[in-house]
Coordinates of C-alpha atoms in Angstrom, one line a residue:
M1 CA 18.1 -2.1 12.3
K2 CA 21.6 -0.3 12.3
N3 CA 20.9 3.2 13.5
K4 CA 17.0 2.5 13.7
R5 CA 14.4 5.5 15.2
I6 CA 12.2 4.1 13.3
W7 CA 9.1 6.4 12.7
A8 CA 9.8 8.8 15.9
Q9 CA 7.5 11.9 14.6
S10 CA 10.1 13.4 13.7
F11 CA 11.0 11.2 10.8
L12 CA 7.7 11.9 9.6
V13 CA 8.0 16.0 9.5
F14 CA 10.6 15.1 7.3
V15 CA 8.9 13.6 4.6
M16 CA 6.2 16.4 4.8
A17 CA 9.2 18.9 4.5
A18 CA 10.8 16.6 1.6
M19 CA 7.3 16.4 -0.9
V20 CA 7.6 20.4 0.0
V21 CA 11.0 21.1 -1.1
T22 CA 11.8 18.1 -3.0
A23 CA 14.9 17.5 -1.2
C24 CA 16.7 14.5 0.7
S25 CA 19.1 14.5 3.2
S26 CA 23.5 14.8 2.2
K27 CA 24.0 11.7 -0.7
P28 CA 26.4 8.9 0.0
A29 CA 28.5 8.2 -1.9
A30 CA 27.4 4.3 -4.2
T31 CA 29.1 1.8 -3.0
S32 CA 29.7 0.0 -6.7
T33 CA 28.4 0.2 -10.3
T34 CA 28.6 -2.8 -12.8
A35 CA 28.9 -2.5 -16.4
P36 CA 25.7 -2.4 -18.6
A37 CA 25.7 -6.1 -20.6
A38 CA 24.9 -6.6 -24.1
T39 CA 22.2 -8.4 -24.4
P40 CA 19.1 -8.0 -25.5
A41 CA 16.3 -10.2 -23.5
V42 CA 17.3 -11.5 -20.2
A43 CA 15.4 -14.6 -18.2
A44 CA 14.1 -14.0 -14.6
A45 CA 16.7 -14.8 -12.3
T46 CA 16.9 -18.2 -10.7
T47 CA 19.2 -20.8 -9.8
T48 CA 16.3 -23.3 -8.9
P49 CA 14.8 -26.0 -11.8
A50 CA 11.4 -24.9 -10.4
A51 CA 11.4 -21.4 -10.5
A52 CA 13.0 -21.7 -13.7
T53 CA 10.2 -23.5 -15.0
A54 CA 7.7 -20.5 -13.9
A55 CA 10.2 -17.4 -14.1
T56 CA 9.3 -15.8 -16.8
T57 CA 11.8 -13.7 -19.9
V58 CA 12.0 -10.4 -19.0
A59 CA 11.9 -7.7 -22.2
V60 CA 14.7 -5.3 -22.9
P61 CA 14.9 -2.2 -20.1
E62 CA 13.2 0.7 -20.9
V63 CA 16.8 2.6 -18.7
K64 CA 20.2 0.6 -18.4
D65 CA 21.5 3.0 -16.1
I66 CA 19.3 3.1 -12.2
T67 CA 20.5 4.1 -8.9
L68 CA 19.3 1.6 -6.1
V69 CA 18.9 3.7 -2.7
G70 CA 19.4 0.6 0.1
V71 CA 21.3 0.5 3.3
R72 CA 24.4 -1.3 4.8
D73 CA 22.3 -3.4 7.1
A74 CA 22.0 -7.5 6.8
Q75 CA 18.1 -7.1 7.0
I76 CA 18.0 -4.6 4.0
S77 CA 20.3 -4.5 1.5
S78 CA 21.7 -8.4 1.2
Q79 CA 20.7 -9.2 -2.0
Q80 CA 21.2 -6.2 -3.6
I81 CA 24.8 -6.5 -2.4
I82 CA 25.0 -10.1 -3.9
A83 CA 23.4 -8.8 -6.7
D84 CA 25.8 -6.0 -7.9
K85 CA 29.3 -7.7 -6.7
L86 CA 27.8 -11.4 -8.7
G87 CA 27.0 -9.5 -11.4
Y88 CA 22.9 -10.2 -11.4
F89 CA 22.7 -6.7 -12.2
K90 CA 24.1 -7.0 -15.6
E91 CA 22.8 -10.2 -16.5
T92 CA 19.8 -8.9 -16.5
G93 CA 21.0 -5.8 -19.1
L94 CA 21.5 -3.3 -16.0
N95 CA 24.3 -1.0 -15.5
V96 CA 23.1 -0.6 -12.0
T97 CA 24.5 2.0 -9.3
S98 CA 23.8 0.3 -5.6
Q99 CA 23.6 3.1 -2.8
L100 CA 24.2 2.3 0.6
I101 CA 23.5 5.2 3.4
E102 CA 23.8 4.5 7.0
S103 CA 20.5 5.3 8.8
G104 CA 17.1 3.4 6.9
P105 CA 15.1 6.4 8.2
D106 CA 17.0 8.4 5.7
I107 CA 15.6 6.8 3.0
G108 CA 11.8 8.1 3.4
P109 CA 13.1 11.5 3.0
M110 CA 14.7 11.1 -0.3
V111 CA 11.6 8.7 -1.3
A112 CA 9.7 11.7 -0.7
G113 CA 11.7 14.4 -2.5
G114 CA 12.7 12.5 -5.5
S115 CA 16.1 12.1 -5.0
A116 CA 15.3 7.8 -4.2
P117 CA 12.8 6.4 -6.6
L118 CA 14.3 2.6 -6.3
S119 CA 15.1 2.4 -2.5
I120 CA 14.8 -1.1 -0.2
Q121 CA 13.5 0.0 3.4
T122 CA 11.1 -1.3 5.0
N123 CA 7.1 -1.9 4.5
F124 CA 7.3 0.2 7.4
M125 CA 7.6 2.9 6.0
D126 CA 5.4 2.8 2.7
I127 CA 2.9 2.6 5.3
I128 CA 4.4 6.1 6.5
L129 CA 4.9 7.6 3.4
K130 CA 1.4 6.3 2.2
S131 CA -1.1 7.9 4.9
S132 CA 1.0 11.1 3.4
N133 CA 0.2 10.8 0.3
V134 CA 3.8 10.5 -1.9
P135 CA 2.9 8.2 -5.1
V136 CA 5.4 4.8 -4.1
K137 CA 3.8 1.6 -4.7
I138 CA 5.9 -2.0 -2.8
V139 CA 6.8 -4.3 -6.0
T140 CA 8.5 -6.9 -3.6
P141 CA 9.0 -8.0 -0.1
L142 CA 12.9 -9.1 -0.1
A143 CA 12.8 -10.4 4.0
Q144 CA 10.7 -11.5 6.9
I145 CA 13.3 -9.7 9.7
A146 CA 11.4 -9.4 12.9
G147 CA 13.6 -12.7 14.2
T148 CA 16.4 -9.9 14.4
Q149 CA 13.8 -7.5 16.5
A150 CA 14.5 -8.7 19.7
V151 CA 15.5 -8.4 23.8
V152 CA 18.7 -9.8 25.5
G153 CA 18.6 -9.4 29.3
S154 CA 21.9 -8.8 31.3
K155 CA 23.1 -11.7 32.8
K156 CA 22.3 -11.6 36.1
L157 CA 18.4 -11.1 35.3
E158 CA 16.7 -14.6 36.3
L159 CA 13.1 -15.6 34.9
K160 CA 11.8 -17.7 36.4
T161 CA 8.0 -16.5 34.0
S162 CA 8.2 -14.4 31.9
K163 CA 6.3 -12.3 34.4
D164 CA 8.7 -11.6 36.2
L165 CA 9.5 -9.2 33.2
E166 CA 6.8 -6.9 35.3
G167 CA 9.5 -4.2 37.5
K168 CA 12.7 -4.8 35.5
T169 CA 14.1 -1.9 33.8
I170 CA 14.5 -2.0 29.5
G171 CA 16.6 0.1 27.8
I172 CA 15.0 0.7 24.1
P173 CA 14.8 3.9 21.9
N174 CA 12.2 5.2 21.2
G175 CA 9.7 4.9 19.2
A176 CA 11.2 1.9 18.2
D177 CA 9.0 -1.0 16.3
V178 CA 10.5 -4.1 19.0
K179 CA 7.9 -2.4 20.7
I180 CA 5.3 -4.9 19.0
A181 CA 7.2 -7.5 20.0
I182 CA 6.9 -6.9 23.7
D183 CA 3.2 -5.6 23.4
N184 CA 2.1 -9.3 21.6
M185 CA 4.3 -11.1 24.2
G186 CA 2.3 -9.5 27.1
K187 CA -1.2 -10.3 25.2
E188 CA 0.1 -13.3 24.7
L189 CA 2.1 -14.3 28.0
G190 CA -0.5 -12.9 30.3
V191 CA 2.2 -10.0 31.1
D192 CA 1.0 -6.2 32.1
V193 CA 4.0 -3.9 29.6
S194 CA 1.9 -0.9 31.5
K195 CA 4.7 -2.5 34.6
I196 CA 8.1 -2.4 32.9
K197 CA 10.0 0.0 32.7
Y198 CA 11.3 1.6 29.7
V199 CA 14.0 4.1 29.2
N200 CA 14.8 5.9 26.1
I201 CA 18.8 4.5 25.2
A202 CA 20.2 4.5 21.5
P203 CA 21.1 0.9 21.2
S204 CA 25.6 0.9 21.1
D205 CA 25.0 2.2 24.6
A206 CA 22.1 0.3 25.8
V207 CA 24.6 -2.7 24.5
V208 CA 27.6 -1.2 27.3
A209 CA 24.6 -0.4 29.8
L210 CA 24.0 -3.7 29.5
Q211 CA 27.2 -5.1 30.3
K212 CA 27.7 -2.4 33.8
G213 CA 23.9 -3.3 34.6
D214 CA 22.7 -0.5 34.7
I215 CA 19.2 -1.5 32.3
D216 CA 17.8 -6.0 32.9
A217 CA 17.4 -6.2 29.2
L218 CA 17.7 -4.1 25.6
A219 CA 15.0 -4.0 23.3
C220 CA 16.6 -2.9 19.8
W221 CA 17.9 -4.5 16.3
E222 CA 20.9 -5.8 14.7
P223 CA 24.1 -6.1 14.9
F224 CA 23.1 -5.6 18.5
I225 CA 21.4 -7.9 20.0
T226 CA 24.5 -9.9 19.0
K227 CA 26.9 -7.4 20.3
A228 CA 25.0 -7.5 23.9
I229 CA 25.4 -11.3 23.6
Q230 CA 28.8 -11.5 22.8
G231 CA 28.7 -8.8 25.7
G232 CA 27.5 -12.3 27.8
G233 CA 23.7 -10.9 27.4
K234 CA 20.0 -13.9 26.8
F235 CA 18.5 -13.9 24.4
L236 CA 15.3 -13.9 25.0
F237 CA 13.3 -13.6 22.8
S238 CA 12.1 -11.4 19.8
G239 CA 9.2 -10.7 16.8
T240 CA 9.9 -14.8 16.1
K241 CA 11.6 -16.8 18.2
S242 CA 11.0 -17.1 22.1
E243 CA 13.7 -18.3 25.2
L244 CA 11.4 -17.4 27.6
P245 CA 10.9 -20.3 30.2
D246 CA 7.1 -20.1 29.7
K247 CA 7.3 -20.3 26.4
K248 CA 10.0 -20.8 23.6
G249 CA 10.4 -21.7 20.3
D250 CA 8.6 -20.1 17.5
V251 CA 6.5 -17.0 18.1
K252 CA 4.1 -14.9 15.9
W253 CA 4.8 -11.6 18.3
M254 CA 5.7 -9.1 15.6
S255 CA 6.3 -9.0 11.5
V256 CA 8.0 -6.8 9.0
H257 CA 9.5 -7.0 5.9
T258 CA 12.0 -5.8 4.3
T259 CA 10.2 -4.4 1.1
M260 CA 11.5 -2.7 -2.5
Q261 CA 9.8 0.3 -3.0
V262 CA 9.1 2.7 -6.9
S263 CA 7.8 5.7 -7.3
D264 CA 4.5 5.8 -9.2
D265 CA 5.5 7.7 -12.3
F266 CA 9.0 5.2 -12.5
I267 CA 6.5 1.8 -12.1
K268 CA 4.6 3.8 -15.3
K269 CA 7.5 4.0 -17.4
N270 CA 9.4 1.7 -16.8
P271 CA 7.6 -1.7 -16.4
N272 CA 10.7 -3.6 -17.6
T273 CA 14.0 -2.0 -16.1
I274 CA 12.2 -3.1 -12.6
K275 CA 11.4 -5.9 -13.8
A276 CA 14.9 -6.5 -14.5
V277 CA 16.1 -5.4 -10.6
L278 CA 13.9 -8.0 -9.8
A279 CA 15.0 -10.9 -11.5
G280 CA 18.9 -10.1 -10.4
L281 CA 17.6 -9.6 -6.8
K282 CA 15.8 -13.7 -6.9
K283 CA 18.9 -15.0 -8.4
A284 CA 20.9 -13.0 -5.2
T285 CA 18.5 -14.4 -2.9
D286 CA 18.2 -18.0 -3.8
Y287 CA 21.8 -16.9 -4.0
I288 CA 22.0 -16.0 -0.2
N289 CA 20.1 -19.2 1.1
Q290 CA 22.2 -21.4 -1.3
N291 CA 25.1 -20.6 -0.6
R292 CA 25.2 -19.2 2.7
D293 CA 28.7 -19.7 3.5
E294 CA 29.7 -17.6 0.6
A295 CA 27.8 -15.4 1.0
I296 CA 28.1 -14.3 4.2
K297 CA 31.9 -14.1 3.4
I298 CA 31.2 -11.1 0.6
L299 CA 28.8 -9.2 2.5
A300 CA 30.2 -9.1 5.5
P301 CA 33.5 -7.0 4.8
E302 CA 30.6 -4.5 2.5
L303 CA 28.3 -4.7 6.1
H304 CA 31.8 -3.6 8.2
L305 CA 30.3 -7.4 10.4
S306 CA 32.7 -9.9 10.8
V307 CA 32.0 -13.1 9.5
E308 CA 31.1 -14.9 12.8
E309 CA 29.4 -11.8 13.2
L310 CA 27.1 -11.4 9.9
T311 CA 26.5 -15.5 10.6
Q312 CA 24.3 -14.8 13.9
I313 CA 22.7 -12.2 12.6
M314 CA 21.4 -13.7 8.8
S315 CA 19.9 -16.7 11.1
R316 CA 17.4 -14.7 12.1
N317 CA 16.7 -13.5 9.2
V318 CA 14.2 -14.7 6.0
Y319 CA 15.9 -13.9 2.8
S320 CA 12.2 -14.5 1.1
M321 CA 10.6 -12.6 -2.4
E322 CA 7.1 -15.0 -1.8
V323 CA 4.0 -13.1 -0.9
D324 CA 2.8 -15.3 1.7
D325 CA -0.1 -15.0 4.4
T326 CA 2.8 -14.1 6.6
Y327 CA 3.9 -10.9 4.6
V328 CA -0.2 -9.9 4.7
N329 CA -1.0 -10.6 7.3
G330 CA 2.5 -8.7 8.8
S331 CA 1.6 -6.0 6.1
N332 CA -2.3 -5.0 7.0
G333 CA -3.1 -2.1 8.9
T334 CA -4.3 -4.3 12.5
A335 CA -0.4 -5.5 12.5
V336 CA 1.7 -2.5 11.7
G337 CA -0.2 0.8 10.9
E338 CA -2.5 0.6 13.7
Y339 CA 0.6 0.5 15.7
L340 CA 1.9 3.8 13.9
K341 CA -1.2 5.5 14.1
A342 CA -1.7 4.4 18.0
V343 CA 2.4 5.8 18.7
G344 CA 0.9 9.2 16.9
N345 CA 3.4 8.1 13.6
I346 CA 0.4 8.4 11.3
K347 CA -3.5 9.4 11.5
T348 CA -5.2 7.4 8.7
V349 CA -3.7 3.6 8.3
P350 CA -3.9 2.7 4.9
K351 CA -4.7 0.2 2.7
P352 CA -2.2 -2.3 2.0
D353 CA -3.8 -2.7 -1.6
T354 CA -3.2 0.7 -1.8
Y355 CA 1.2 1.2 -1.6
H356 CA 1.5 -2.2 -3.3
D357 CA 2.2 -2.9 -6.6
L358 CA 2.5 -7.2 -7.3
S359 CA 2.5 -7.1 -11.3
L360 CA 5.6 -7.0 -12.5
L361 CA 6.6 -9.2 -9.7
K362 CA 3.9 -11.6 -11.1
A363 CA 5.9 -11.1 -14.8
V364 CA 9.1 -12.2 -12.9
D365 CA 7.7 -15.6 -11.1
P366 CA 3.8 -16.2 -10.5
T367 CA 4.3 -18.3 -8.5
L368 CA 6.3 -16.2 -5.6
V369 CA 2.3 -14.1 -5.5
K370 CA 0.9 -17.0 -4.0
V371 CA -1.4 -14.2 -1.5
E372 CA -3.5 -12.0 -2.9
F373 CA -4.8 -8.6 -1.0
K374 CA -7.9 -8.4 -0.5

């Protein structure tokens, strides 16, 4: 995730400060604004007949002019950008200002301070916010992005088995959640990850260090994974895929999802507005999955990436608003919360049902909620 030192201790400090002073980081300019639609009511957006049958009608939004805060990042805001550019929010009766910031972790203090009642980030952020008693709820997942949290080896790195990683040097930002994938890889394949030498380094610097041979591998997120591979690096593994000599194919070493979260107060006052946003995002999700090449052409200039780079990056993500076993299991305390607690980012692990409200997603399309939190 771009510029991400995800969930280092300083983030929690910023969140707590924001709660006290109701402040946030500097406000970036909005990227685009769509005009309000005149239609009094809209159907939940979709392009597939099956989903159209299941979808229900969305009532008139309580407020039409809203700001949706996201990140200039393919993992976070692809659906947001598509819905804005193709007029899907307008079709649901909304005038959405799509505000894209450059650093994802900056959204946490904005949510806590009240300047981002509607935002898109990850479920990791919501766990931290909830542990600090910030009144916010996830209303939908948007993408499984663990495939973009990965480890790339240098062109000189030779591995006969995954245990050969012991003693090697990996450049990784402190607090990066890709460490979860490394730890789970070690547990499954018998690698003593404590014997790996970790160097705290920013992703952009790690790409250069990898090319020079100063480190044996880097661990970070997109777009730096793709840039490292373009520079001659070798993909080793991510949260969902492995190319290690003794483990190739799909893996379940990490789960992290992009989510849309809304303040409790906004949910209470504007449920129909949220349903309209969800309907627009659902139509954008379908467009991305069914028209990937066209979507990439729309997204590339907005994300400041080439078509070739974005094609690789988006192939590692799974864009879906379904609440299924993968999402539920990836949001439970063991998978995420305990890690955040272990590294000192939270003191207690909140229960998933305390920071989720999926009732509005179910109202838009009940087929999307396949598993309930227990």
